[in-house]
Short mmCIF file of C-alpha atoms and ligand atoms in Angstrom, two decimals:
data_model
loop_
_atom_site.label_atom_id
_atom_site.label_comp_id
_atom_site.label_asym_id
_atom_site.label_seq_id
_atom_site.Cartn_x
_atom_site.Cartn_y
_atom_site.Cartn_z
CA MET U 1180 94.65 99.80 108.19
CA LYS U 1181 93.40 99.53 104.63
CA ILE U 1182 91.74 96.15 105.00
CA LYS U 1183 88.76 97.57 106.87
CA LYS U 1184 86.77 100.60 105.72
CA LEU U 1185 87.52 103.54 107.98
CA ILE U 1186 84.33 105.47 108.76
CA ILE U 1187 84.82 108.56 110.89
CA GLY U 1188 81.96 110.58 112.37
CA ASN U 1189 82.83 114.24 112.97
CA TRP U 1190 80.31 115.50 115.51
CA LYS U 1191 81.70 119.06 115.39
CA MET U 1192 80.09 121.11 118.21
CA TYR U 1193 77.10 118.77 118.65
CA PRO U 1194 75.13 117.56 120.57
CA ALA U 1195 74.41 120.11 123.31
CA SER U 1196 74.47 117.69 126.28
CA VAL U 1197 76.66 114.83 127.45
CA LYS U 1198 73.51 112.77 128.04
CA ASP U 1199 72.59 113.07 124.38
CA ALA U 1200 76.18 112.34 123.29
CA LYS U 1201 76.23 109.12 125.33
CA ALA U 1202 72.86 107.99 123.98
CA LYS U 1203 73.99 108.57 120.38
CA PHE U 1204 77.29 106.80 120.93
CA ILE U 1205 75.61 103.78 122.52
CA ALA U 1206 73.16 103.53 119.60
CA ILE U 1207 75.97 103.80 117.01
CA LYS U 1208 78.11 101.27 118.85
CA LYS U 1209 75.25 98.78 118.78
CA THR U 1210 75.49 98.61 114.98
CA ALA U 1211 79.22 99.30 114.61
CA SER U 1212 80.24 96.51 116.96
CA THR U 1213 78.57 93.92 114.73
CA LEU U 1214 80.51 94.91 111.58
CA ARG U 1215 83.76 93.07 110.85
CA ASN U 1216 84.82 95.11 107.83
CA VAL U 1217 84.43 98.57 109.30
CA GLN U 1218 86.48 100.58 111.76
CA THR U 1219 84.14 103.20 113.20
CA VAL U 1220 85.59 106.28 114.91
CA ILE U 1221 83.40 108.92 116.54
CA CYS U 1222 85.04 112.32 117.06
CA PRO U 1223 82.93 114.21 119.61
CA PRO U 1224 83.62 117.60 121.19
CA PHE U 1225 86.63 117.25 123.55
CA VAL U 1226 84.53 117.67 126.72
CA TYR U 1227 82.68 114.42 125.93
CA VAL U 1228 85.70 112.30 125.04
CA SER U 1229 86.33 110.78 128.48
CA GLU U 1230 82.68 109.89 129.05
CA LEU U 1231 82.36 108.26 125.63
CA LYS U 1232 85.68 106.49 126.02
CA LYS U 1233 84.21 104.71 129.07
CA LEU U 1234 81.50 103.28 126.81
CA VAL U 1235 83.98 101.73 124.36
CA THR U 1236 84.05 97.94 124.38
CA GLY U 1237 86.26 96.19 121.83
CA HIS U 1238 87.97 97.70 118.80
CA ARG U 1239 85.29 98.16 116.19
CA CYS U 1240 83.80 101.41 117.50
CA THR U 1241 86.20 103.89 119.09
CA VAL U 1242 86.51 107.57 119.97
CA GLY U 1243 88.77 110.11 118.20
CA ALA U 1244 89.55 113.83 118.42
CA GLN U 1245 88.61 116.76 116.18
CA ASN U 1246 91.81 118.74 116.60
CA ALA U 1247 95.17 118.83 118.41
CA TRP U 1248 97.73 121.49 119.26
CA ILE U 1249 101.38 121.58 118.15
CA GLU U 1250 103.00 121.19 121.59
CA ASN U 1251 102.41 118.64 124.29
CA GLU U 1252 102.24 121.10 127.22
CA GLY U 1253 102.39 124.86 127.68
CA ALA U 1254 100.63 128.18 128.05
CA TYR U 1255 98.08 127.64 125.25
CA THR U 1256 94.68 128.52 126.67
CA GLY U 1257 91.88 126.40 125.28
CA GLU U 1258 94.11 123.99 123.37
CA VAL U 1259 94.44 120.22 123.79
CA SER U 1260 97.71 118.46 123.08
CA PRO U 1261 98.53 115.27 121.19
CA ALA U 1262 100.07 113.82 124.39
CA MET U 1263 96.81 114.44 126.27
CA ILE U 1264 94.81 112.77 123.51
CA LYS U 1265 97.21 109.84 123.47
CA SER U 1266 97.01 109.51 127.26
CA LEU U 1267 93.26 108.97 126.99
CA GLY U 1268 93.88 106.03 124.68
CA LEU U 1269 92.60 107.66 121.49
CA GLU U 1270 94.10 106.83 118.11
CA TYR U 1271 92.66 109.18 115.46
CA VAL U 1272 92.79 112.98 115.27
CA ILE U 1273 91.20 115.12 112.55
CA ILE U 1274 93.63 117.84 111.45
CA GLY U 1275 93.07 120.82 109.17
CA HIS U 1276 89.30 120.60 108.83
CA SER U 1277 88.03 123.38 106.54
CA GLU U 1278 86.00 124.85 109.41
CA ARG U 1279 89.26 125.36 111.31
CA ARG U 1280 91.13 126.64 108.26
CA SER U 1281 88.30 129.15 107.76
CA ILE U 1282 88.99 130.63 111.21
CA GLY U 1283 92.66 131.15 110.50
CA GLU U 1284 94.41 127.78 110.61
CA THR U 1285 97.12 128.12 107.95
CA GLY U 1286 98.78 125.40 105.92
CA GLU U 1287 101.93 125.87 108.03
CA LEU U 1288 100.00 125.39 111.27
CA VAL U 1289 98.32 122.31 109.84
CA ASN U 1290 101.79 120.96 109.00
CA LYS U 1291 102.99 121.51 112.60
CA LYS U 1292 99.87 119.81 113.92
CA ILE U 1293 100.41 116.83 111.63
CA LEU U 1294 104.03 116.48 112.78
CA ALA U 1295 103.10 116.76 116.48
CA THR U 1296 100.19 114.34 116.12
CA VAL U 1297 102.25 111.69 114.36
CA LYS U 1298 105.14 112.16 116.80
CA ALA U 1299 102.74 111.39 119.66
CA GLY U 1300 101.94 108.05 117.99
CA LEU U 1301 98.45 109.10 116.86
CA THR U 1302 96.96 108.79 113.38
CA ALA U 1303 96.32 112.17 111.75
CA VAL U 1304 93.31 112.47 109.45
CA LEU U 1305 94.39 115.36 107.25
CA CYS U 1306 91.51 117.24 105.59
CA VAL U 1307 92.07 118.87 102.21
CA GLY U 1308 89.71 120.32 99.63
CA GLU U 1309 88.93 123.28 97.42
CA ARG U 1310 86.38 126.02 98.07
CA GLU U 1311 85.14 125.90 94.48
CA ARG U 1312 85.94 124.22 91.18
CA ASP U 1313 87.12 125.99 88.06
CA ILE U 1314 87.05 124.69 84.51
CA ASP U 1315 90.83 125.00 84.12
CA GLY U 1316 91.51 122.53 86.93
CA ALA U 1317 93.36 124.96 89.24
CA TYR U 1318 91.63 123.19 92.15
CA LEU U 1319 93.73 120.08 91.45
CA LYS U 1320 96.95 122.04 91.89
CA PHE U 1321 95.50 123.65 95.02
CA ILE U 1322 94.72 120.27 96.63
CA SER U 1323 98.05 118.75 95.74
CA GLU U 1324 99.81 121.85 97.18
CA GLN U 1325 97.73 121.57 100.40
CA ILE U 1326 98.97 117.99 100.76
CA LYS U 1327 102.60 118.90 100.08
CA VAL U 1328 102.53 121.70 102.66
CA ALA U 1329 100.74 119.56 105.27
CA LEU U 1330 103.12 116.61 104.90
CA HIS U 1331 106.34 118.63 104.80
CA GLY U 1332 108.83 116.80 107.03
CA VAL U 1333 106.71 113.67 107.48
CA GLN U 1334 108.98 110.68 107.04
CA LYS U 1335 108.16 107.56 105.05
CA LYS U 1336 108.06 105.42 108.19
CA ASP U 1337 105.32 107.64 109.64
CA LEU U 1338 103.00 107.48 106.62
CA ILE U 1339 101.13 104.58 108.17
CA LYS U 1340 99.93 107.16 110.71
CA ILE U 1341 98.36 109.41 108.06
CA ALA U 1342 94.97 109.34 106.39
CA ILE U 1343 93.88 112.01 103.92
CA ALA U 1344 90.24 113.05 103.70
CA TYR U 1345 89.15 114.83 100.54
CA GLU U 1346 86.45 117.26 101.61
CA PRO U 1347 85.38 119.69 98.88
CA ILE U 1348 84.17 122.72 100.85
CA TRP U 1349 81.32 123.31 98.40
CA ALA U 1350 79.94 119.85 99.22
CA ILE U 1351 80.14 119.83 103.02
CA GLY U 1352 77.80 120.93 105.76
CA LYS U 1353 74.27 122.27 105.58
CA HIS U 1354 75.30 125.11 103.24
CA ALA U 1355 76.61 122.65 100.66
CA VAL U 1356 75.96 123.76 97.09
CA HIS U 1357 75.37 120.11 96.18
CA ALA U 1358 76.97 116.76 96.97
CA ALA U 1359 80.06 115.84 95.01
CA SER U 1360 79.61 113.00 92.55
CA PRO U 1361 81.53 109.75 92.95
CA ASP U 1362 83.44 110.82 89.80
CA ASP U 1363 84.44 114.13 91.43
CA ALA U 1364 85.77 112.17 94.39
CA LEU U 1365 87.47 109.59 92.15
CA GLU U 1366 89.35 112.31 90.29
CA VAL U 1367 90.75 113.67 93.54
CA SER U 1368 91.43 110.28 95.07
CA ILE U 1369 93.63 109.56 92.02
CA LEU U 1370 95.28 112.97 92.41
CA ILE U 1371 96.02 112.24 96.09
CA LYS U 1372 97.55 108.86 95.19
CA LYS U 1373 99.70 110.51 92.52
CA THR U 1374 100.80 113.31 94.85
CA LEU U 1375 101.78 110.73 97.49
CA ALA U 1376 103.65 108.68 94.88
CA ASP U 1377 105.53 111.80 93.71
CA LEU U 1378 106.47 112.61 97.30
CA TYR U 1379 107.19 109.14 98.68
CA GLY U 1380 107.34 106.63 95.84
CA LYS U 1381 105.58 103.35 96.54
CA ASP U 1382 105.63 103.97 100.30
CA GLY U 1383 102.89 106.54 99.68
CA SER U 1384 100.43 103.74 99.06
CA VAL U 1385 100.01 103.01 102.79
CA VAL U 1386 98.11 106.27 103.31
CA SER U 1387 94.35 105.75 103.59
CA ILE U 1388 92.18 108.05 101.50
CA LEU U 1389 88.73 109.11 102.65
CA TYR U 1390 85.93 111.13 101.12
CA GLY U 1391 83.76 113.58 103.09
CA GLY U 1392 80.93 115.89 102.06
CA SER U 1393 77.18 115.28 102.32
CA VAL U 1394 77.62 111.53 102.70
CA ASP U 1395 74.32 109.89 103.57
CA ALA U 1396 72.73 106.46 103.75
CA LYS U 1397 71.97 106.48 100.00
CA ASN U 1398 75.28 107.62 98.51
CA ALA U 1399 77.84 106.09 100.92
CA TRP U 1400 78.27 102.87 98.94
CA GLU U 1401 78.85 104.76 95.69
CA PHE U 1402 81.69 106.80 97.13
CA LEU U 1403 83.27 103.70 98.61
CA LEU U 1404 82.96 101.67 95.44
CA LYS U 1405 83.24 104.15 92.59
CA SER U 1406 85.65 106.69 94.09
CA GLN U 1407 88.23 104.13 95.20
CA VAL U 1408 88.49 105.50 98.72
CA ASP U 1409 89.29 103.55 101.86
CA GLY U 1410 86.67 105.23 103.98
CA LEU U 1411 84.45 108.21 104.69
CA LEU U 1412 84.44 111.28 106.90
CA VAL U 1413 80.83 111.98 107.83
CA GLY U 1414 79.48 115.16 109.43
CA ARG U 1415 75.71 115.68 109.83
CA ALA U 1416 74.72 112.09 109.15
CA SER U 1417 76.98 110.81 111.94
CA LEU U 1418 74.75 112.52 114.51
CA ASP U 1419 71.77 110.40 113.52
CA PRO U 1420 72.48 106.85 114.74
CA LYS U 1421 69.90 105.35 112.39
CA VAL U 1422 71.31 107.03 109.26
CA PHE U 1423 74.91 106.54 110.37
CA GLY U 1424 74.13 102.88 111.09
CA GLU U 1425 72.96 102.51 107.47
CA ILE U 1426 76.20 104.10 106.23
CA LEU U 1427 78.22 101.70 108.36
CA LYS U 1428 76.24 98.71 107.08
CA SER U 1429 76.80 99.82 103.46
CA ALA U 1430 80.51 100.14 104.12
CA ASP U 1431 80.61 96.66 105.61
CA GLN U 1432 79.22 95.23 102.37
CA ILE U 1433 81.90 96.78 100.12
CA LYS U 1434 84.85 94.43 99.96
C1 PEP G 2326 82.42 117.67 107.39
O1 PEP G 2326 82.20 118.83 107.71
O2 PEP G 2326 83.51 117.13 107.67
C2 PEP G 2326 81.40 116.93 106.66
C3 PEP G 2326 81.76 115.92 105.93
O3 PEP G 2326 80.12 117.39 106.80
P1 PEP G 2326 78.79 116.80 106.13
O4 PEP G 2326 78.89 115.30 106.11
O5 PEP G 2326 77.70 117.28 107.04
O6 PEP G 2326 78.70 117.39 104.77
#
């Protein structure tokens, strides 16, 4: 998984019509399908997944999910299960995004979602990140604790099915205070590697590490090169096929 750059587009609750979603996906696929060194994954709202899945040709540009529930079937109104996602042929699922944590998703629930996702044979993209930074470095402890809680019970053999996206909350979305610097992301990518090594020894090194937060066509290469990450999780810019295409092309050039 680590040979190619993993670039995931999180479309959140956009765009407002399936017609628009298909047009954007087709435009992104046009660029993504030409790039050997990039695995592109678009995570649209669930209602669009089947339609976009029909547009997938080949492996370079695929469709993923933004969330999954902790059981495979049951009386859980509005939820979608890992088994359902797997049955559609998807591979990647974002888990624990800060926008979900902010509406009540606890660390314990994130942990159950990770376990259920991995058990279904899917790859979980675990999102972690602090709300703000402090000069004493408490945010580093906070992130490492988020990882420990989320991965509780995940066995070494399943680590290949985990990616961790560092998404500082202060740097994501249109209310971002400012973008993180590649050094900010490097510091946390090292912390994530150390946390994984403390938990799993050298087996921890199979986990892919991503950065997300105000990534755009100009800064994508810097995060990939200077922050030592294996890929990016992109929000707003992934909804603009032209800008996202530039990000994908930058990623393809970083070896
Ligand atoms: C996100 O919310 O996951 C994200 C990275 O958003 P943006 O790229 O818009 O900052």
